[in-house]
XYZ file of C-alpha atoms in Angstrom:
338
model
C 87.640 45.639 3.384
C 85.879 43.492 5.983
C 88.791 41.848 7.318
C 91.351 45.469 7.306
C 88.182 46.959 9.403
C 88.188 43.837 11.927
C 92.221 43.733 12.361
C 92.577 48.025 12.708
C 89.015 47.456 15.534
C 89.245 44.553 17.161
C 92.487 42.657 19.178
C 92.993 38.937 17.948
C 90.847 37.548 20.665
C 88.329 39.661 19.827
C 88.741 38.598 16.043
C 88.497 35.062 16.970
C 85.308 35.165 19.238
C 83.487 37.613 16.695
C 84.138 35.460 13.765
C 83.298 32.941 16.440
C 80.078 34.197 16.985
C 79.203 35.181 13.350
C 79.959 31.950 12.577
C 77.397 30.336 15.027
C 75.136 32.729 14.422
C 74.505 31.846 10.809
C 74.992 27.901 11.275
C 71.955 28.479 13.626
C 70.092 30.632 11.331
C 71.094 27.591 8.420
C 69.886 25.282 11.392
C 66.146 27.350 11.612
C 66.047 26.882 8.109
C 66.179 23.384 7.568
C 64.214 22.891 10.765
C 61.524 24.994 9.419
C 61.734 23.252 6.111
C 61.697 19.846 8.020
C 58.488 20.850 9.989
C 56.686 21.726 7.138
C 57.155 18.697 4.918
C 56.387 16.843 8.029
C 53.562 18.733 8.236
C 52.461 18.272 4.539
C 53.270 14.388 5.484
C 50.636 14.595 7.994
C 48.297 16.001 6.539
C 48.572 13.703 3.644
C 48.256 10.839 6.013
C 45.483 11.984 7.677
C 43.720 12.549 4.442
C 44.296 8.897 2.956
C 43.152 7.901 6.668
C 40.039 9.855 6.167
C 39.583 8.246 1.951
C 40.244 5.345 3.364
C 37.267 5.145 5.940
C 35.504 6.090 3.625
C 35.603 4.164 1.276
C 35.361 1.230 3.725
C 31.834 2.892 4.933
C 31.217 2.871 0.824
C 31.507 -0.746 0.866
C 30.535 -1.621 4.219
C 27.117 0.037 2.918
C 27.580 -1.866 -0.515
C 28.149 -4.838 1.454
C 25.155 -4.349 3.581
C 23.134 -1.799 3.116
C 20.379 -3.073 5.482
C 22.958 -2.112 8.504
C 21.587 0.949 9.592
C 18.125 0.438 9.860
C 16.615 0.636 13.282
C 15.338 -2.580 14.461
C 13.997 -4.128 17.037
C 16.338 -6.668 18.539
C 16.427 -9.960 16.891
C 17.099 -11.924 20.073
C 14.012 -14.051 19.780
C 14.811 -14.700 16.090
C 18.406 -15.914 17.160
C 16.792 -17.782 19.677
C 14.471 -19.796 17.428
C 17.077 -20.315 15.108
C 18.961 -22.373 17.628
C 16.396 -24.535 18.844
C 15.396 -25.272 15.422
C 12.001 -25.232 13.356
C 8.364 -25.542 15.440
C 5.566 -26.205 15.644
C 2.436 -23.567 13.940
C -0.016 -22.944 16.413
C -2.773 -23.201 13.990
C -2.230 -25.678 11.448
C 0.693 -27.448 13.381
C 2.931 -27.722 10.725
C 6.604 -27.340 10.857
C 7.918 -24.030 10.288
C 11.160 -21.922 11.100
C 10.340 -18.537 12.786
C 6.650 -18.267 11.206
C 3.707 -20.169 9.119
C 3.641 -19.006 5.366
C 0.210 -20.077 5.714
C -1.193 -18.716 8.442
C 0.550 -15.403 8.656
C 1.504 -16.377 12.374
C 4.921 -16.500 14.235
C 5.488 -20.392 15.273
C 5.666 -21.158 18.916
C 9.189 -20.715 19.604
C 8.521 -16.907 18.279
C 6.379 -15.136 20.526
C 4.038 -12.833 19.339
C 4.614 -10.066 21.723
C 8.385 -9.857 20.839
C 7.550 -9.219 17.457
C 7.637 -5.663 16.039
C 4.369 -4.335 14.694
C 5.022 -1.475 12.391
C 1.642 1.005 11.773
C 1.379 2.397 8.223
C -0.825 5.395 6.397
C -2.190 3.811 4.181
C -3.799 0.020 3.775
C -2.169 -2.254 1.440
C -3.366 -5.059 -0.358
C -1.069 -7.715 -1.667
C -2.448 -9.447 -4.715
C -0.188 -13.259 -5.049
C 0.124 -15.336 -7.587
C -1.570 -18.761 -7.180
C 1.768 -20.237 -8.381
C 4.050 -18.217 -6.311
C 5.786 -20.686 -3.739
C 4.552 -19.430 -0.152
C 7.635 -20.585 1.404
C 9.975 -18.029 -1.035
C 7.596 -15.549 -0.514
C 8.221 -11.778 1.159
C 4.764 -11.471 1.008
C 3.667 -12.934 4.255
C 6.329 -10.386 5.962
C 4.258 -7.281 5.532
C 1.432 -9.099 7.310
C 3.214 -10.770 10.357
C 4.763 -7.121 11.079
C 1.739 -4.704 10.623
C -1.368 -7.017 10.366
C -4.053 -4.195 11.043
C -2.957 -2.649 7.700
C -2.228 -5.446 5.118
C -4.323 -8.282 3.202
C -2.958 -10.678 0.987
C -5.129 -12.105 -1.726
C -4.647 -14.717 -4.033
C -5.576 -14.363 -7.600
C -7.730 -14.486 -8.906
C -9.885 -13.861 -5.424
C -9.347 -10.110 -5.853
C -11.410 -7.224 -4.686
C -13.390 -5.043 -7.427
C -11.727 -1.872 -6.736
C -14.463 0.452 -7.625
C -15.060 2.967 -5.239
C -12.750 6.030 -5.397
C -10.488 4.628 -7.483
C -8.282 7.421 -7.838
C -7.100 6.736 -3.822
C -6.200 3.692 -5.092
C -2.597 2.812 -6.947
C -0.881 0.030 -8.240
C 2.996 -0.221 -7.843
C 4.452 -1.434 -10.738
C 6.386 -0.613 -13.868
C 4.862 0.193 -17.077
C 4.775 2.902 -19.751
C 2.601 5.172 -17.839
C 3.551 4.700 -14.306
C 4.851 7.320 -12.251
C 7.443 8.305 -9.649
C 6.592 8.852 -6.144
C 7.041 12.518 -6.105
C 4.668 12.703 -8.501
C 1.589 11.469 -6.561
C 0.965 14.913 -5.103
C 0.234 16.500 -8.721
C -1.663 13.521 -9.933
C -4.205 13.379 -7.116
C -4.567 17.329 -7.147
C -5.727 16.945 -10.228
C -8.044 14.372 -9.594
C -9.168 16.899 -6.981
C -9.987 20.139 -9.177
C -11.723 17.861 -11.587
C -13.752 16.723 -9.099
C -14.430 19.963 -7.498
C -15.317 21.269 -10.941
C -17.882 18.807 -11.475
C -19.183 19.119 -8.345
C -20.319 16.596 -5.288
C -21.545 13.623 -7.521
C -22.828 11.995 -4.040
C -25.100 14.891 -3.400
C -26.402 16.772 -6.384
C -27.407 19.914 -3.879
C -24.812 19.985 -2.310
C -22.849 22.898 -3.041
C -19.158 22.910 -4.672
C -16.106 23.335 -2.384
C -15.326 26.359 -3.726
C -18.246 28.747 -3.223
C -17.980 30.941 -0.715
C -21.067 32.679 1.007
C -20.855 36.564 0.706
C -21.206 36.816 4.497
C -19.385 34.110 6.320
C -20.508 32.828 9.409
C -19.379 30.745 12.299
C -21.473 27.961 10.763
C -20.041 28.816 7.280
C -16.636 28.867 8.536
C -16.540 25.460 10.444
C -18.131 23.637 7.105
C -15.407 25.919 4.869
C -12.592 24.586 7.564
C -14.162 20.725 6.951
C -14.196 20.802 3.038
C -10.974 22.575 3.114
C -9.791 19.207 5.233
C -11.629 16.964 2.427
C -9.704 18.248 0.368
C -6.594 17.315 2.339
C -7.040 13.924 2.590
C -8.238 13.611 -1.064
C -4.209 14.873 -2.119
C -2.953 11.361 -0.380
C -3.670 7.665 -0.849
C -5.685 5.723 0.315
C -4.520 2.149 -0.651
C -1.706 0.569 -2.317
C -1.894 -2.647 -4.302
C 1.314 -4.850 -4.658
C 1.378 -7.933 -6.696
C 3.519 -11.094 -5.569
C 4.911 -13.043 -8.082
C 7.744 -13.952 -10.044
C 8.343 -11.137 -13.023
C 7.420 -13.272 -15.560
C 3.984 -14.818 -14.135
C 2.887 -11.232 -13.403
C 0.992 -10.166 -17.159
C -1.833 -12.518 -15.838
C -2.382 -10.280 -13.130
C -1.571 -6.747 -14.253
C -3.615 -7.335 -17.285
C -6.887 -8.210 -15.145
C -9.967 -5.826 -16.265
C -10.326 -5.273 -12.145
C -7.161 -3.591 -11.970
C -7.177 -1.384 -15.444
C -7.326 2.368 -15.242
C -5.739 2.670 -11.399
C -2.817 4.671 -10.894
C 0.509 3.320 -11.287
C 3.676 4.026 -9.402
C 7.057 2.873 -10.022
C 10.358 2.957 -7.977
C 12.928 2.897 -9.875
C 16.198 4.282 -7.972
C 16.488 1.011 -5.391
C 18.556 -1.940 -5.524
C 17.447 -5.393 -4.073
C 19.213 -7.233 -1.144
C 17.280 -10.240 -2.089
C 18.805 -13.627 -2.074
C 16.695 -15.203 -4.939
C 17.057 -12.226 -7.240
C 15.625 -13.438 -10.429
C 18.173 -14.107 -12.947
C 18.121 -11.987 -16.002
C 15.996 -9.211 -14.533
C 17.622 -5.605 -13.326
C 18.634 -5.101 -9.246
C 15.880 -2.373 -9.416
C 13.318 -5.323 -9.546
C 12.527 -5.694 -5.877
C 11.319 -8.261 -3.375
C 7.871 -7.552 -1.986
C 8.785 -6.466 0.945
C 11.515 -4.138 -0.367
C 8.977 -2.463 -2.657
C 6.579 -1.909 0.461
C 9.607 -0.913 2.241
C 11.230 1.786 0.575
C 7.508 2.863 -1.093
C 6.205 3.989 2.247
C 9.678 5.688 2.757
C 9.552 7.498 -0.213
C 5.590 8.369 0.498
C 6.390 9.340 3.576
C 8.950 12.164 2.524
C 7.439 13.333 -0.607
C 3.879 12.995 -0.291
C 2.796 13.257 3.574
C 6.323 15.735 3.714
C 7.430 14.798 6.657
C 10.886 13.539 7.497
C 11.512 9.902 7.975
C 12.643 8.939 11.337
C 13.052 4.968 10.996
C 9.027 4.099 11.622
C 9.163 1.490 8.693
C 12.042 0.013 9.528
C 11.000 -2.935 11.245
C 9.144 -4.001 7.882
C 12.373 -5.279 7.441
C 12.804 -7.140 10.101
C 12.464 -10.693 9.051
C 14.014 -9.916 5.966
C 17.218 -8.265 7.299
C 17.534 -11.263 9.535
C 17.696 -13.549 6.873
C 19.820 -11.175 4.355
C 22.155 -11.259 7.187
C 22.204 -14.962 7.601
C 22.967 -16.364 4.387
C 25.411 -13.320 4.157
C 27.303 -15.036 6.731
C 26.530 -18.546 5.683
C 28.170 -17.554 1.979
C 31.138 -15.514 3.046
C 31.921 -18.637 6.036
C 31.789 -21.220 2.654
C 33.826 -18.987 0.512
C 36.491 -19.096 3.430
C 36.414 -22.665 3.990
């Protein structure tokens, strides 16, 4: 019917350029088509690519942290470490002996390290670090907490240990056992160390009276001394000191087992890996170094117990130790190459 229409309507010309036309018309609209169907599977191409792209990084971040996951701590610059470790061991200032970057013995940087371009790290707590007399100095953490925040640690070798018998509940003792807790759990167990305490009354000053008694009329007086216990009680929900013991895994039952030491609180961390080099064969990655366990305690302390966010201040506990991680890193993956 089409055609009858178009040759009664239209003069032969005009046949040819309509048909013309129609014709053109729907190899363009054809055309859109595929070029609309082109653009989209090149855009579901792109897309595609930019999402393995995007797996891709991350999954080299994943192992670039797995790899090293000391690499985004903030340091202070390790110029004068590089430095020293180009010019080669020196002298100790105090016992003269030769060393490489500090004395093991005298918790001192050696001469070619100067003092001043060392990081000193300030902590909230004190922390006493109980060694083993068999522990080799030399492979010891240890003496890292001390070189970077000597105002707050002492290191003690066993069995020249303090007594530990004042306030022992603002004392604890990092390390695993049966009843050891988790860091977020410090809060609850010192709180009630507090109410028990406060129930019992001030056992320094038999008149005194208890924190929670309240006089009917309250002062300005009443109100300052409310405001101070109410402080006492504060400080009594955080710790004091932490005690760390330095030593191979299986030398430490000599120490953990000492009557001085029974009956403190005991913390364990349990959700860190080591980066140590002389990781002890046999024993999980959760088993840290000293100075890891110092490290990520006061991390973890810092966030869950004094609730406030961490912002890198421990970092540069790390700083020998990341320096050294780094080194043999390099030193192994150079000899695997070769």
């Amino acid at each position: 019917m089409t055609n009858i229409v178009f040759s009664i309507s239209l003069k032969p010309i005009e046949q040819l350029s309509f048909v013309r036309d129609t014709a053109y018309g729907l190899f363009k609209v054809k055309m859109s088509l595929n070029s609309s169907t082109c653009l989209n599977q090149e855009s579901h191409q792109k897309l595609k690519r930019n999402f393995e792209c995007l797996k891709n990084s991350q999954q080299q971040t994943t192992s670039s942290l797995q790899d090293n996951p000391l690499q985004n701590l903030q340091l202070a610059s390790w110029e004068v470490l590089e430095k020293a470790q180009k010019s080669g061991r020196s002298k100790c200032p105090r016992c003269g002996s030769s060393r490489m970057f500090y004395c093991y013995s005298c918790y001192v940087p050696v001469e070619t390290v100067p003092s001043k371009e060392i990081p000193v790290v300030k902590l909230p707590l004190k922390i006493d670090i109980i060694k083993h007399p068999n522990e080799t100095d030399g492979k010891s953490t240890a003496v890292h907490a001390k070189l970077l925040a000597p105002e707050d640690v002492t290191i003690y070798t066993y069995p020249c240990i303090p007594e530990y018998e004042e306030k022992r509940y603002e004392i604890a003792l990092i390390f695993p056992g049966p009843n050891s807790i988790s860091v977020k759990d410090i809060i609850i167990h010192l709180q009630k160390n507090v109410q028990k305490n406060v129930s019992c009354g001030n056992d320094d000053d038999p008149s005194a009276e208890p924190f929670l008694k309240k006089a009917k009329i309250e002062t300005k007086e009443d109100r300052n001394l409310s405001e101070y216990k109410s402080n006492s009680r504060s400080e009594d929900t955080v710790l004091k000191k932490v005690i760390f013991i330095d030593s191979t895994w299986n030398q430490t039952n000599k120490i953990i087992t000492d009557e001085r030491l029974q009956g403190l609180l005991q913390i364990e961390l349990k959700t860190r890996k080591t980066c140590f080099w002389r990781h002890q064969k046999g024993k999980p990655d959760t088993y840290l170094s000293t100075i890891e366990a110092i490290y990520y305690f006061l991390v973890d302390y810092h966030q869950e117990v004094l609730k406030e966010s961490s912002k890198g201040q421990y970092d540069n506990l790390l700083f020998f130790f990341s320096f050294m991680y780094t080194l043999i890193k390099n030193a192994k993956n150079s000899a695997g190459k070769e």
